[in-house]
Amino acid sequence: MDSAREPAPGRWDAAGFWQVWQRFDADEKGYIEEKELDAFFHHMLRKLGTDEAVLEEDTRRLKQRLVTTPEAPTRVQMKELASMFLSEDEKFLLFFRLETPLDSSVEFMQIWRKYDADSSGFISAAELHNFLRDLFLHHHKAVSEAKLEEYTGTMMKIFDKNKDGRLDLNDLARILALQENFLLQFKMDACSTEERKRDFEKIFAHYDVSKTGALEGPEVDGFVKDMMELVQPSISGVDLDKFREILLRHCDVNKDGKIQKSELALCLGLKISP
Ligand SMILES: [Ca+2]
Ligand SMILES: [Ca+2]
Ligand SMILES: [Ca+2]
Ligand SMILES: [Ca+2]
């Protein structure tokens, strides 16, 4: 036996890793069960062109390098497995989302508006390139333009579901690991007027991030996105712009392009004391 032989080369492409990973973690929990490990490693090793004769031996050696977490000894985290196959930067591409998930759709829409620079309702590869440049800068990681180009291709391969060369709203929501819809916690139907008023206060406060007493810019976007996604599983960037216009036409009584608290209350059929 050749003990110097490395079972898995340290370099692997993040998109390739992700492709294999998704077969094992279809609902993106971020870990797999220990009993699935053999199958996972077999898959990875075959993709790396490992000879069938050493497949079992290499799998055994890879497993030796793993430590399961004490609190969940039967689970293996994706991060740990990724460390075996990916470079630091590629790991970062897959994991920054899990470490800093976004919990507000207002913040999400701010990012969307910023990087959809031509307001096309999509994030093009060039726009994604700019997003990634800022992302690496923000995390104090030096990266060349050539590498950025490569990573843009990687992210497109992973997140551009319908393969039309551009990202939609829900693709970016996955990249940024946007958390659950804020509005889901509220019962929109029958409950007392008092309860509805209390809910309304909470909802307005959540979307009025700038605390101006009015929803403006991405605050309106975030509200529209969450509202629409209560009735439709995911909306496109183009839909969002359409719904935004409808909402403003309907609610923006004083035509200042913002939705004041009283305007939204009126819109939702609530009377609030001034
Ligand atoms: Ca665009
Ligand atoms: Ca697409
Ligand atoms: Ca505001
Ligand atoms: Ca207004």
Short mmCIF file of C-alpha atoms and ligand atoms in Angstrom, two decimals:
data_model
loop_
_atom_site.label_atom_id
_atom_site.label_comp_id
_atom_site.label_asym_id
_atom_site.label_seq_id
_atom_site.Cartn_x
_atom_site.Cartn_y
_atom_site.Cartn_z
CA MET A 1 0.00 0.00 0.00
CA ASP A 2 1.22 3.45 -0.91
CA SER A 3 0.82 5.40 2.31
CA ALA A 4 2.11 8.65 0.78
CA ARG A 5 -0.74 8.77 -1.70
CA GLU A 6 -3.25 11.49 -0.91
CA PRO A 7 -6.81 10.07 -1.02
CA ALA A 8 -8.41 13.37 -2.01
CA PRO A 9 -6.52 16.22 -3.59
CA GLY A 10 -7.13 19.45 -1.64
CA ARG A 11 -8.44 21.20 -4.73
CA TRP A 12 -11.92 20.72 -6.09
CA ASP A 13 -14.38 23.00 -7.72
CA ALA A 14 -17.09 24.45 -5.44
CA ALA A 15 -19.79 23.90 -8.07
CA GLY A 16 -18.80 20.23 -8.40
CA PHE A 17 -18.78 19.80 -4.65
CA TRP A 18 -22.18 21.49 -4.38
CA GLN A 19 -23.63 19.26 -7.07
CA VAL A 20 -22.68 16.11 -5.19
CA TRP A 21 -23.61 17.63 -1.84
CA GLN A 22 -27.15 18.49 -2.98
CA ARG A 23 -27.91 14.86 -3.76
CA PHE A 24 -27.29 14.11 -0.11
CA ASP A 25 -28.72 17.23 1.49
CA ALA A 26 -31.63 18.10 -0.78
CA ASP A 27 -33.36 20.38 1.72
CA GLU A 28 -30.17 22.28 2.60
CA LYS A 29 -29.89 21.45 6.26
CA GLY A 30 -26.12 21.90 6.11
CA TYR A 31 -25.23 18.42 7.33
CA ILE A 32 -25.63 14.76 6.42
CA GLU A 33 -26.06 11.69 8.58
CA GLU A 34 -22.98 9.67 9.37
CA LYS A 35 -24.52 6.60 7.74
CA GLU A 36 -24.55 8.44 4.39
CA LEU A 37 -20.84 9.18 4.54
CA ASP A 38 -19.64 6.12 2.62
CA ALA A 39 -21.96 6.88 -0.26
CA PHE A 40 -20.92 10.55 -0.22
CA PHE A 41 -17.20 9.80 -0.31
CA HIS A 42 -17.66 7.15 -2.99
CA HIS A 43 -19.40 9.72 -5.10
CA MET A 44 -16.76 12.38 -4.57
CA LEU A 45 -13.86 10.01 -5.10
CA ARG A 46 -15.33 8.61 -8.31
CA LYS A 47 -15.77 12.15 -9.61
CA LEU A 48 -12.13 12.78 -8.82
CA GLY A 49 -11.27 9.76 -10.95
CA THR A 50 -10.27 7.47 -8.11
CA ASP A 51 -9.53 3.90 -9.14
CA GLU A 52 -12.22 1.43 -8.00
CA ALA A 53 -9.49 -0.77 -6.51
CA VAL A 54 -8.62 1.85 -3.87
CA LEU A 55 -12.09 3.35 -3.38
CA GLU A 56 -12.81 1.61 -0.08
CA GLU A 57 -9.34 2.27 1.26
CA ASP A 58 -9.52 5.98 0.39
CA THR A 59 -13.00 6.28 1.89
CA ARG A 60 -11.75 4.75 5.11
CA ARG A 61 -8.85 7.19 5.25
CA LEU A 62 -11.06 10.21 4.60
CA LYS A 63 -13.42 9.12 7.35
CA GLN A 64 -10.52 8.88 9.79
CA ARG A 65 -9.92 12.59 9.34
CA LEU A 66 -13.43 13.54 10.39
CA VAL A 67 -14.58 14.50 13.81
CA THR A 68 -18.27 14.32 14.50
CA THR A 69 -19.67 17.03 16.73
CA PRO A 70 -20.19 15.87 20.33
CA GLU A 71 -23.74 17.27 20.52
CA ALA A 72 -24.80 15.46 17.34
CA PRO A 73 -22.42 12.54 16.93
CA THR A 74 -24.32 11.01 14.02
CA ARG A 75 -24.12 14.13 11.87
CA VAL A 76 -21.34 15.45 9.72
CA GLN A 77 -21.37 19.14 8.85
CA MET A 78 -21.01 20.22 5.24
CA LYS A 79 -18.34 22.69 6.28
CA GLU A 80 -16.11 19.93 7.55
CA LEU A 81 -16.49 17.90 4.40
CA ALA A 82 -15.95 20.94 2.21
CA SER A 83 -12.65 21.58 4.02
CA MET A 84 -11.37 18.29 2.62
CA PHE A 85 -12.02 19.17 -0.98
CA LEU A 86 -12.10 22.95 -1.44
CA SER A 87 -9.72 25.88 -1.24
CA GLU A 88 -10.35 28.54 1.43
CA ASP A 89 -11.95 30.95 -1.06
CA GLU A 90 -14.25 28.36 -2.53
CA LYS A 91 -15.31 27.33 0.92
CA PHE A 92 -16.03 30.97 1.67
CA LEU A 93 -18.27 31.19 -1.43
CA LEU A 94 -20.41 28.35 -0.12
CA PHE A 95 -20.44 29.33 3.53
CA PHE A 96 -20.63 33.07 3.99
CA ARG A 97 -24.40 32.67 3.48
CA LEU A 98 -24.77 30.23 6.32
CA GLU A 99 -22.71 32.29 8.72
CA THR A 100 -24.49 35.57 8.10
CA PRO A 101 -28.03 34.73 6.99
CA LEU A 102 -30.28 37.73 6.32
CA ASP A 103 -33.36 38.00 8.48
CA SER A 104 -35.02 41.00 6.92
CA SER A 105 -36.38 41.31 3.42
CA VAL A 106 -35.84 45.07 3.61
CA GLU A 107 -32.10 44.51 3.95
CA PHE A 108 -32.35 41.92 1.21
CA MET A 109 -34.08 44.35 -1.15
CA GLN A 110 -31.47 47.01 -0.42
CA ILE A 111 -28.86 44.58 -1.69
CA TRP A 112 -31.02 43.61 -4.65
CA ARG A 113 -31.56 47.23 -5.72
CA LYS A 114 -27.87 48.04 -5.29
CA TYR A 115 -26.57 45.21 -7.47
CA ASP A 116 -29.36 45.14 -10.06
CA ALA A 117 -27.66 48.29 -11.28
CA ASP A 118 -29.58 48.56 -14.56
CA SER A 119 -32.95 47.82 -12.83
CA SER A 120 -33.62 44.98 -15.25
CA GLY A 121 -35.27 42.85 -12.56
CA PHE A 122 -32.39 40.36 -12.80
CA ILE A 123 -28.82 40.09 -11.59
CA SER A 124 -26.59 39.53 -14.61
CA ALA A 125 -23.20 37.82 -14.42
CA ALA A 126 -21.49 41.23 -14.54
CA GLU A 127 -23.66 42.46 -11.66
CA LEU A 128 -22.93 39.30 -9.68
CA HIS A 129 -19.23 39.90 -10.33
CA ASN A 130 -19.58 43.30 -8.63
CA PHE A 131 -21.46 41.75 -5.74
CA LEU A 132 -18.73 39.16 -5.19
CA ARG A 133 -15.98 41.79 -5.40
CA ASP A 134 -17.67 43.76 -2.62
CA LEU A 135 -18.32 40.60 -0.63
CA PHE A 136 -14.63 39.61 -0.63
CA LEU A 137 -13.60 43.19 0.16
CA HIS A 138 -16.06 43.33 3.02
CA HIS A 139 -14.52 40.18 4.49
CA HIS A 140 -10.99 41.55 3.95
CA LYS A 141 -10.11 38.88 1.43
CA ALA A 142 -7.77 39.79 -1.40
CA VAL A 143 -8.90 38.34 -4.71
CA SER A 144 -7.80 38.97 -8.29
CA GLU A 145 -10.22 39.95 -11.05
CA ALA A 146 -9.43 36.67 -12.80
CA LYS A 147 -10.38 34.71 -9.70
CA LEU A 148 -13.54 36.80 -9.32
CA GLU A 149 -14.47 35.92 -12.87
CA GLU A 150 -14.01 32.25 -12.06
CA TYR A 151 -16.07 32.54 -8.85
CA THR A 152 -18.83 34.37 -10.71
CA GLY A 153 -19.02 31.35 -13.03
CA THR A 154 -19.08 29.03 -10.02
CA MET A 155 -21.93 30.92 -8.34
CA MET A 156 -23.88 31.02 -11.60
CA LYS A 157 -23.48 27.28 -11.98
CA ILE A 158 -24.79 26.74 -8.46
CA PHE A 159 -27.57 29.31 -8.19
CA ASP A 160 -28.84 30.07 -11.70
CA LYS A 161 -31.54 27.41 -11.53
CA ASN A 162 -33.14 27.93 -14.93
CA LYS A 163 -29.75 28.43 -16.66
CA ASP A 164 -30.65 31.63 -18.48
CA GLY A 165 -27.43 33.34 -17.41
CA ARG A 166 -28.99 35.67 -14.86
CA LEU A 167 -30.22 35.45 -11.29
CA ASP A 168 -33.76 36.14 -10.19
CA LEU A 169 -34.99 37.37 -6.82
CA ASN A 170 -35.31 33.88 -5.31
CA ASP A 171 -31.81 32.90 -6.53
CA LEU A 172 -30.26 35.81 -4.67
CA ALA A 173 -32.45 34.99 -1.66
CA ARG A 174 -30.77 31.57 -1.61
CA ILE A 175 -27.29 33.05 -1.98
CA LEU A 176 -27.96 35.32 0.99
CA ALA A 177 -29.82 32.63 2.96
CA LEU A 178 -32.79 34.95 3.50
CA GLN A 179 -34.75 33.71 6.49
CA GLU A 180 -38.44 33.00 6.74
CA ASN A 181 -41.05 35.52 5.65
CA PHE A 182 -41.75 37.90 8.56
CA LEU A 183 -45.47 38.04 7.77
CA LEU A 184 -45.94 34.28 8.18
CA GLN A 185 -46.28 34.64 11.95
CA PHE A 186 -49.45 36.72 11.67
CA LYS A 187 -52.97 35.49 11.20
CA MET A 188 -54.32 37.82 8.55
CA ASP A 189 -57.91 36.68 8.86
CA ALA A 190 -60.38 36.66 11.69
CA CYS A 191 -59.21 38.08 14.98
CA SER A 192 -60.31 40.98 17.13
CA THR A 193 -59.77 44.58 16.12
CA GLU A 194 -57.41 44.99 19.05
CA GLU A 195 -55.27 42.06 17.88
CA ARG A 196 -55.26 43.34 14.33
CA LYS A 197 -54.08 46.76 15.53
CA ARG A 198 -51.32 45.22 17.59
CA ASP A 199 -50.19 43.10 14.64
CA PHE A 200 -50.29 46.13 12.39
CA GLU A 201 -47.99 48.07 14.75
CA LYS A 202 -45.50 45.19 14.75
CA ILE A 203 -45.61 44.82 11.00
CA PHE A 204 -45.16 48.50 10.32
CA ALA A 205 -42.26 48.77 12.77
CA HIS A 206 -40.54 45.80 11.13
CA TYR A 207 -40.58 47.31 7.63
CA ASP A 208 -40.02 50.93 8.62
CA VAL A 209 -36.34 50.21 9.26
CA SER A 210 -35.38 53.89 9.02
CA LYS A 211 -38.09 54.82 11.57
CA THR A 212 -39.44 57.68 9.51
CA GLY A 213 -43.10 56.81 9.97
CA ALA A 214 -43.32 55.91 6.29
CA LEU A 215 -42.23 53.02 4.10
CA GLU A 216 -39.92 54.21 1.35
CA GLY A 217 -37.49 52.67 -1.17
CA PRO A 218 -36.43 49.14 -0.22
CA GLU A 219 -38.82 49.20 2.75
CA VAL A 220 -41.72 49.16 0.30
CA ASP A 221 -39.94 46.44 -1.71
CA GLY A 222 -39.42 44.25 1.33
CA PHE A 223 -43.05 44.60 2.35
CA VAL A 224 -44.28 43.86 -1.18
CA LYS A 225 -42.02 40.81 -1.46
CA ASP A 226 -43.25 39.29 1.80
CA MET A 227 -46.91 40.13 1.10
CA MET A 228 -46.84 38.57 -2.35
CA GLU A 229 -44.97 35.52 -1.15
CA LEU A 230 -47.76 34.77 1.28
CA VAL A 231 -49.90 33.84 -1.70
CA GLN A 232 -47.25 32.84 -4.25
CA PRO A 233 -44.25 30.66 -3.35
CA SER A 234 -41.71 32.95 -4.94
CA ILE A 235 -41.99 36.01 -7.12
CA SER A 236 -39.64 37.30 -9.79
CA GLY A 237 -37.89 40.65 -9.80
CA VAL A 238 -40.15 41.76 -12.64
CA ASP A 239 -43.28 40.74 -10.66
CA LEU A 240 -42.01 42.65 -7.67
CA ASP A 241 -41.76 45.88 -9.63
CA LYS A 242 -45.26 45.34 -10.95
CA PHE A 243 -46.76 44.67 -7.50
CA ARG A 244 -44.90 47.60 -6.05
CA GLU A 245 -46.50 49.89 -8.56
CA ILE A 246 -49.95 48.48 -7.84
CA LEU A 247 -49.49 48.88 -4.10
CA LEU A 248 -48.34 52.48 -4.47
CA ARG A 249 -51.18 53.33 -6.82
CA HIS A 250 -53.59 51.89 -4.29
CA CYS A 251 -52.11 53.13 -1.00
CA ASP A 252 -50.03 56.22 -1.69
CA VAL A 253 -52.89 58.68 -1.29
CA ASN A 254 -50.75 61.83 -1.03
CA LYS A 255 -48.61 60.71 -3.99
CA ASP A 256 -45.21 61.26 -2.37
CA GLY A 257 -43.88 57.84 -3.43
CA LYS A 258 -43.89 56.65 0.19
CA ILE A 259 -46.44 54.76 2.22
CA GLN A 260 -47.17 56.58 5.45
CA LYS A 261 -48.38 54.55 8.39
CA SER A 262 -51.88 55.97 8.10
CA GLU A 263 -51.92 55.15 4.38
CA LEU A 264 -51.01 51.53 4.99
CA ALA A 265 -53.58 51.23 7.76
CA LEU A 266 -56.25 52.58 5.43
CA CYS A 267 -55.10 50.20 2.73
CA LEU A 268 -55.44 47.23 5.06
CA GLY A 269 -58.82 48.39 6.28
CA LEU A 270 -57.71 49.47 9.71
CA LYS A 271 -58.53 52.62 11.59
CA ILE A 272 -55.68 53.85 13.73
CA SER A 273 -55.73 56.77 16.08
CA PRO A 274 -53.46 59.55 14.81
CA CA B 1 -29.70 43.71 -13.85
CA CA B 2 -31.82 32.42 -14.03
CA CA B 3 -38.94 54.46 6.60
CA CA B 4 -47.69 58.57 0.71
#
